[in-house]
């Protein structure tokens, strides 16, 4: 499987607001190369969060999160997984916009088949679980 890399530090959930989105025509982030398969790598992180990082993080306005779980079996693909984009209008808007993605578990990492974000400013977020362990 051929994939591209998402590794821009502003994509990390600990990064605050900037005006990036994953759109090929407007406010494109430095590592976005259009729809396709992607692997997330540091300093962005290694995987998509499964809870909202809250709006105005990940270098965007509407931060993304996976509404569900990542596949757990090697080479398993989760098809049509729902990714939500959180807007700053309260908890009722944690999934104000959404899109469907495919996720495959590879050896020690995931790859994501990502479409263009629904609108600007929506962006796919990333984090490294080891950074959150205490």
mmCIF file with all atom_site columns, C-alpha atoms in Angstrom:
data_model
loop_
_atom_site.group_PDB
_atom_site.id
_atom_site.type_symbol
_atom_site.label_atom_id
_atom_site.label_alt_id
_atom_site.label_comp_id
_atom_site.label_asym_id
_atom_site.label_entity_id
_atom_site.label_seq_id
_atom_site.pdbx_PDB_ins_code
_atom_site.Cartn_x
_atom_site.Cartn_y
_atom_site.Cartn_z
_atom_site.occupancy
_atom_site.B_iso_or_equiv
_atom_site.pdbx_formal_charge
_atom_site.auth_seq_id
_atom_site.auth_comp_id
_atom_site.auth_asym_id
_atom_site.auth_atom_id
_atom_site.pdbx_PDB_model_num
ATOM 1   C CA . UNK A 1 1   ? 0.000   0.000  0.000  1.00 0.00 ? 1   UNK A CA 1
ATOM 2   C CA . UNK A 1 2   ? 1.441   3.341  -1.012 1.00 0.00 ? 2   UNK A CA 1
ATOM 3   C CA . UNK A 1 3   ? 0.743   6.192  1.378  1.00 0.00 ? 3   UNK A CA 1
ATOM 4   C CA . UNK A 1 4   ? 1.733   9.794  2.003  1.00 0.00 ? 4   UNK A CA 1
ATOM 5   C CA . UNK A 1 5   ? 2.896   11.303 5.295  1.00 0.00 ? 5   UNK A CA 1
ATOM 6   C CA . UNK A 1 6   ? 1.125   13.759 7.618  1.00 0.00 ? 6   UNK A CA 1
ATOM 7   C CA . UNK A 1 7   ? 3.829   15.056 9.956  1.00 0.00 ? 7   UNK A CA 1
ATOM 8   C CA . UNK A 1 8   ? 3.316   18.795 10.353 1.00 0.00 ? 8   UNK A CA 1
ATOM 9   C CA . UNK A 1 9   ? 3.695   19.786 14.033 1.00 0.00 ? 9   UNK A CA 1
ATOM 10  C CA . UNK A 1 10  ? 0.669   22.113 13.854 1.00 0.00 ? 10  UNK A CA 1
ATOM 11  C CA . UNK A 1 11  ? -1.535  19.028 13.231 1.00 0.00 ? 11  UNK A CA 1
ATOM 12  C CA . UNK A 1 12  ? -0.900  17.759 16.798 1.00 0.00 ? 12  UNK A CA 1
ATOM 13  C CA . UNK A 1 13  ? -3.837  18.039 19.230 1.00 0.00 ? 13  UNK A CA 1
ATOM 14  C CA . UNK A 1 14  ? -1.692  20.077 21.634 1.00 0.00 ? 14  UNK A CA 1
ATOM 15  C CA . UNK A 1 15  ? -1.157  22.795 19.012 1.00 0.00 ? 15  UNK A CA 1
ATOM 16  C CA . UNK A 1 16  ? -3.542  25.736 19.118 1.00 0.00 ? 16  UNK A CA 1
ATOM 17  C CA . UNK A 1 17  ? -5.458  27.617 16.435 1.00 0.00 ? 17  UNK A CA 1
ATOM 18  C CA . UNK A 1 18  ? -4.166  28.496 12.976 1.00 0.00 ? 18  UNK A CA 1
ATOM 19  C CA . UNK A 1 19  ? -5.993  28.819 9.657  1.00 0.00 ? 19  UNK A CA 1
ATOM 20  C CA . UNK A 1 20  ? -5.181  25.495 7.966  1.00 0.00 ? 20  UNK A CA 1
ATOM 21  C CA . UNK A 1 21  ? -7.540  22.995 6.410  1.00 0.00 ? 21  UNK A CA 1
ATOM 22  C CA . UNK A 1 22  ? -7.129  19.784 4.437  1.00 0.00 ? 22  UNK A CA 1
ATOM 23  C CA . UNK A 1 23  ? -8.389  21.189 1.186  1.00 0.00 ? 23  UNK A CA 1
ATOM 24  C CA . UNK A 1 24  ? -6.353  21.232 -2.001 1.00 0.00 ? 24  UNK A CA 1
ATOM 25  C CA . UNK A 1 25  ? -7.521  24.679 -3.060 1.00 0.00 ? 25  UNK A CA 1
ATOM 26  C CA . UNK A 1 26  ? -7.731  26.870 0.038  1.00 0.00 ? 26  UNK A CA 1
ATOM 27  C CA . UNK A 1 27  ? -5.559  27.286 3.167  1.00 0.00 ? 27  UNK A CA 1
ATOM 28  C CA . UNK A 1 28  ? -3.840  23.981 2.548  1.00 0.00 ? 28  UNK A CA 1
ATOM 29  C CA . UNK A 1 29  ? -1.656  22.740 5.392  1.00 0.00 ? 29  UNK A CA 1
ATOM 30  C CA . UNK A 1 30  ? 2.037   22.147 4.626  1.00 0.00 ? 30  UNK A CA 1
ATOM 31  C CA . UNK A 1 31  ? 1.744   18.330 4.562  1.00 0.00 ? 31  UNK A CA 1
ATOM 32  C CA . UNK A 1 32  ? -1.640  17.865 2.823  1.00 0.00 ? 32  UNK A CA 1
ATOM 33  C CA . UNK A 1 33  ? -1.303  16.464 -0.720 1.00 0.00 ? 33  UNK A CA 1
ATOM 34  C CA . UNK A 1 34  ? -4.925  15.871 -1.624 1.00 0.00 ? 34  UNK A CA 1
ATOM 35  C CA . UNK A 1 35  ? -7.203  12.879 -1.027 1.00 0.00 ? 35  UNK A CA 1
ATOM 36  C CA . UNK A 1 36  ? -5.481  9.520  -0.537 1.00 0.00 ? 36  UNK A CA 1
ATOM 37  C CA . UNK A 1 37  ? -3.871  7.161  1.960  1.00 0.00 ? 37  UNK A CA 1
ATOM 38  C CA . UNK A 1 38  ? -1.832  8.752  4.757  1.00 0.00 ? 38  UNK A CA 1
ATOM 39  C CA . UNK A 1 39  ? 0.298   7.679  7.706  1.00 0.00 ? 39  UNK A CA 1
ATOM 40  C CA . UNK A 1 40  ? 0.624   10.074 10.655 1.00 0.00 ? 40  UNK A CA 1
ATOM 41  C CA . UNK A 1 41  ? 4.145   10.587 11.989 1.00 0.00 ? 41  UNK A CA 1
ATOM 42  C CA . UNK A 1 42  ? 5.797   12.798 14.641 1.00 0.00 ? 42  UNK A CA 1
ATOM 43  C CA . UNK A 1 43  ? 5.902   15.641 15.319 1.00 0.00 ? 43  UNK A CA 1
ATOM 44  C CA . UNK A 1 44  ? 2.224   15.618 14.253 1.00 0.00 ? 44  UNK A CA 1
ATOM 45  C CA . UNK A 1 45  ? 1.579   12.403 16.172 1.00 0.00 ? 45  UNK A CA 1
ATOM 46  C CA . UNK A 1 46  ? 0.931   8.799  15.205 1.00 0.00 ? 46  UNK A CA 1
ATOM 47  C CA . UNK A 1 47  ? -2.848  8.404  15.137 1.00 0.00 ? 47  UNK A CA 1
ATOM 48  C CA . UNK A 1 48  ? -6.172  10.210 14.996 1.00 0.00 ? 48  UNK A CA 1
ATOM 49  C CA . UNK A 1 49  ? -7.737  10.971 18.407 1.00 0.00 ? 49  UNK A CA 1
ATOM 50  C CA . UNK A 1 50  ? -10.873 9.014  19.422 1.00 0.00 ? 50  UNK A CA 1
ATOM 51  C CA . UNK A 1 51  ? -12.249 11.930 21.459 1.00 0.00 ? 51  UNK A CA 1
ATOM 52  C CA . UNK A 1 52  ? -12.536 15.551 20.465 1.00 0.00 ? 52  UNK A CA 1
ATOM 53  C CA . UNK A 1 53  ? -9.396  17.618 21.075 1.00 0.00 ? 53  UNK A CA 1
ATOM 54  C CA . UNK A 1 54  ? -11.804 20.583 21.315 1.00 0.00 ? 54  UNK A CA 1
ATOM 55  C CA . UNK A 1 55  ? -12.185 23.299 18.648 1.00 0.00 ? 55  UNK A CA 1
ATOM 56  C CA . UNK A 1 56  ? -9.327  25.635 17.753 1.00 0.00 ? 56  UNK A CA 1
ATOM 57  C CA . UNK A 1 57  ? -6.617  22.988 18.017 1.00 0.00 ? 57  UNK A CA 1
ATOM 58  C CA . UNK A 1 58  ? -4.498  21.130 15.456 1.00 0.00 ? 58  UNK A CA 1
ATOM 59  C CA . UNK A 1 59  ? -3.775  24.332 13.550 1.00 0.00 ? 59  UNK A CA 1
ATOM 60  C CA . UNK A 1 60  ? -7.404  24.844 12.543 1.00 0.00 ? 60  UNK A CA 1
ATOM 61  C CA . UNK A 1 61  ? -10.840 26.011 13.700 1.00 0.00 ? 61  UNK A CA 1
ATOM 62  C CA . UNK A 1 62  ? -12.790 22.729 13.504 1.00 0.00 ? 62  UNK A CA 1
ATOM 63  C CA . UNK A 1 63  ? -10.585 19.992 14.973 1.00 0.00 ? 63  UNK A CA 1
ATOM 64  C CA . UNK A 1 64  ? -11.216 16.379 13.970 1.00 0.00 ? 64  UNK A CA 1
ATOM 65  C CA . UNK A 1 65  ? -11.660 13.165 15.932 1.00 0.00 ? 65  UNK A CA 1
ATOM 66  C CA . UNK A 1 66  ? -12.565 9.572  15.130 1.00 0.00 ? 66  UNK A CA 1
ATOM 67  C CA . UNK A 1 67  ? -16.109 8.769  16.290 1.00 0.00 ? 67  UNK A CA 1
ATOM 68  C CA . UNK A 1 68  ? -15.339 5.130  17.070 1.00 0.00 ? 68  UNK A CA 1
ATOM 69  C CA . UNK A 1 69  ? -12.289 2.953  17.501 1.00 0.00 ? 69  UNK A CA 1
ATOM 70  C CA . UNK A 1 70  ? -9.277  2.058  15.406 1.00 0.00 ? 70  UNK A CA 1
ATOM 71  C CA . UNK A 1 71  ? -9.032  -1.502 14.040 1.00 0.00 ? 71  UNK A CA 1
ATOM 72  C CA . UNK A 1 72  ? -7.205  -3.864 16.405 1.00 0.00 ? 72  UNK A CA 1
ATOM 73  C CA . UNK A 1 73  ? -6.236  -6.813 14.196 1.00 0.00 ? 73  UNK A CA 1
ATOM 74  C CA . UNK A 1 74  ? -3.177  -6.639 11.936 1.00 0.00 ? 74  UNK A CA 1
ATOM 75  C CA . UNK A 1 75  ? -4.168  -5.679 8.363  1.00 0.00 ? 75  UNK A CA 1
ATOM 76  C CA . UNK A 1 76  ? -7.798  -5.199 9.400  1.00 0.00 ? 76  UNK A CA 1
ATOM 77  C CA . UNK A 1 77  ? -9.542  -2.305 7.621  1.00 0.00 ? 77  UNK A CA 1
ATOM 78  C CA . UNK A 1 78  ? -12.375 -0.330 9.143  1.00 0.00 ? 78  UNK A CA 1
ATOM 79  C CA . UNK A 1 79  ? -14.441 0.970  6.232  1.00 0.00 ? 79  UNK A CA 1
ATOM 80  C CA . UNK A 1 80  ? -16.566 4.101  6.396  1.00 0.00 ? 80  UNK A CA 1
ATOM 81  C CA . UNK A 1 81  ? -15.347 5.168  9.829  1.00 0.00 ? 81  UNK A CA 1
ATOM 82  C CA . UNK A 1 82  ? -16.912 8.472  10.851 1.00 0.00 ? 82  UNK A CA 1
ATOM 83  C CA . UNK A 1 83  ? -14.578 11.399 11.463 1.00 0.00 ? 83  UNK A CA 1
ATOM 84  C CA . UNK A 1 84  ? -16.157 14.392 13.182 1.00 0.00 ? 84  UNK A CA 1
ATOM 85  C CA . UNK A 1 85  ? -15.155 18.048 13.120 1.00 0.00 ? 85  UNK A CA 1
ATOM 86  C CA . UNK A 1 86  ? -15.845 19.988 16.332 1.00 0.00 ? 86  UNK A CA 1
ATOM 87  C CA . UNK A 1 87  ? -16.985 23.605 16.146 1.00 0.00 ? 87  UNK A CA 1
ATOM 88  C CA . UNK A 1 88  ? -16.923 26.012 19.102 1.00 0.00 ? 88  UNK A CA 1
ATOM 89  C CA . UNK A 1 89  ? -20.680 26.167 19.771 1.00 0.00 ? 89  UNK A CA 1
ATOM 90  C CA . UNK A 1 90  ? -20.923 23.791 22.754 1.00 0.00 ? 90  UNK A CA 1
ATOM 91  C CA . UNK A 1 91  ? -20.981 20.018 23.232 1.00 0.00 ? 91  UNK A CA 1
ATOM 92  C CA . UNK A 1 92  ? -23.970 19.609 20.878 1.00 0.00 ? 92  UNK A CA 1
ATOM 93  C CA . UNK A 1 93  ? -21.622 20.571 18.035 1.00 0.00 ? 93  UNK A CA 1
ATOM 94  C CA . UNK A 1 94  ? -18.781 18.101 18.722 1.00 0.00 ? 94  UNK A CA 1
ATOM 95  C CA . UNK A 1 95  ? -19.722 16.584 15.362 1.00 0.00 ? 95  UNK A CA 1
ATOM 96  C CA . UNK A 1 96  ? -20.941 19.653 13.492 1.00 0.00 ? 96  UNK A CA 1
ATOM 97  C CA . UNK A 1 97  ? -19.473 18.287 10.249 1.00 0.00 ? 97  UNK A CA 1
ATOM 98  C CA . UNK A 1 98  ? -18.370 14.779 9.394  1.00 0.00 ? 98  UNK A CA 1
ATOM 99  C CA . UNK A 1 99  ? -16.828 12.648 6.690  1.00 0.00 ? 99  UNK A CA 1
ATOM 100 C CA . UNK A 1 100 ? -16.165 8.944  6.147  1.00 0.00 ? 100 UNK A CA 1
ATOM 101 C CA . UNK A 1 101 ? -12.658 7.454  6.036  1.00 0.00 ? 101 UNK A CA 1
ATOM 102 C CA . UNK A 1 102 ? -11.072 4.015  5.802  1.00 0.00 ? 102 UNK A CA 1
ATOM 103 C CA . UNK A 1 103 ? -8.466  2.947  8.381  1.00 0.00 ? 103 UNK A CA 1
ATOM 104 C CA . UNK A 1 104 ? -6.070  -0.003 8.097  1.00 0.00 ? 104 UNK A CA 1
ATOM 105 C CA . UNK A 1 105 ? -3.939  -1.346 10.944 1.00 0.00 ? 105 UNK A CA 1
ATOM 106 C CA . UNK A 1 106 ? -0.427  -2.081 9.748  1.00 0.00 ? 106 UNK A CA 1
ATOM 107 C CA . UNK A 1 107 ? 2.502   -3.335 11.826 1.00 0.00 ? 107 UNK A CA 1
ATOM 108 C CA . UNK A 1 108 ? 2.779   -0.797 14.698 1.00 0.00 ? 108 UNK A CA 1
ATOM 109 C CA . UNK A 1 109 ? 0.888   1.980  12.851 1.00 0.00 ? 109 UNK A CA 1
ATOM 110 C CA . UNK A 1 110 ? -2.308  2.937  11.037 1.00 0.00 ? 110 UNK A CA 1
ATOM 111 C CA . UNK A 1 111 ? -2.940  4.289  7.568  1.00 0.00 ? 111 UNK A CA 1
ATOM 112 C CA . UNK A 1 112 ? -5.964  6.415  6.779  1.00 0.00 ? 112 UNK A CA 1
ATOM 113 C CA . UNK A 1 113 ? -7.722  6.908  3.450  1.00 0.00 ? 113 UNK A CA 1
ATOM 114 C CA . UNK A 1 114 ? -8.694  10.556 3.788  1.00 0.00 ? 114 UNK A CA 1
ATOM 115 C CA . UNK A 1 115 ? -10.919 12.669 1.554  1.00 0.00 ? 115 UNK A CA 1
ATOM 116 C CA . UNK A 1 116 ? -10.660 16.453 1.308  1.00 0.00 ? 116 UNK A CA 1
ATOM 117 C CA . UNK A 1 117 ? -12.068 18.001 4.482  1.00 0.00 ? 117 UNK A CA 1
ATOM 118 C CA . UNK A 1 118 ? -15.772 18.918 4.222  1.00 0.00 ? 118 UNK A CA 1
ATOM 119 C CA . UNK A 1 119 ? -15.175 22.686 4.459  1.00 0.00 ? 119 UNK A CA 1
ATOM 120 C CA . UNK A 1 120 ? -12.532 25.113 5.621  1.00 0.00 ? 120 UNK A CA 1
ATOM 121 C CA . UNK A 1 121 ? -11.481 25.315 8.311  1.00 0.00 ? 121 UNK A CA 1
ATOM 122 C CA . UNK A 1 122 ? -11.633 21.538 8.966  1.00 0.00 ? 122 UNK A CA 1
ATOM 123 C CA . UNK A 1 123 ? -8.437  19.550 9.449  1.00 0.00 ? 123 UNK A CA 1
ATOM 124 C CA . UNK A 1 124 ? -7.414  16.016 10.405 1.00 0.00 ? 124 UNK A CA 1
ATOM 125 C CA . UNK A 1 125 ? -5.797  15.983 13.852 1.00 0.00 ? 125 UNK A CA 1
ATOM 126 C CA . UNK A 1 126 ? -3.132  13.655 15.187 1.00 0.00 ? 126 UNK A CA 1
ATOM 127 C CA . UNK A 1 127 ? -1.568  12.734 18.506 1.00 0.00 ? 127 UNK A CA 1
ATOM 128 C CA . UNK A 1 128 ? 0.948   10.348 19.997 1.00 0.00 ? 128 UNK A CA 1
ATOM 129 C CA . UNK A 1 129 ? -0.607  8.181  22.755 1.00 0.00 ? 129 UNK A CA 1
ATOM 130 C CA . UNK A 1 130 ? 2.791   7.819  24.469 1.00 0.00 ? 130 UNK A CA 1
ATOM 131 C CA . UNK A 1 131 ? 2.889   11.597 25.014 1.00 0.00 ? 131 UNK A CA 1
ATOM 132 C CA . UNK A 1 132 ? -0.304  11.436 27.098 1.00 0.00 ? 132 UNK A CA 1
ATOM 133 C CA . UNK A 1 133 ? 0.785   8.608  29.395 1.00 0.00 ? 133 UNK A CA 1
ATOM 134 C CA . UNK A 1 134 ? 1.738   9.644  32.902 1.00 0.00 ? 134 UNK A CA 1
#
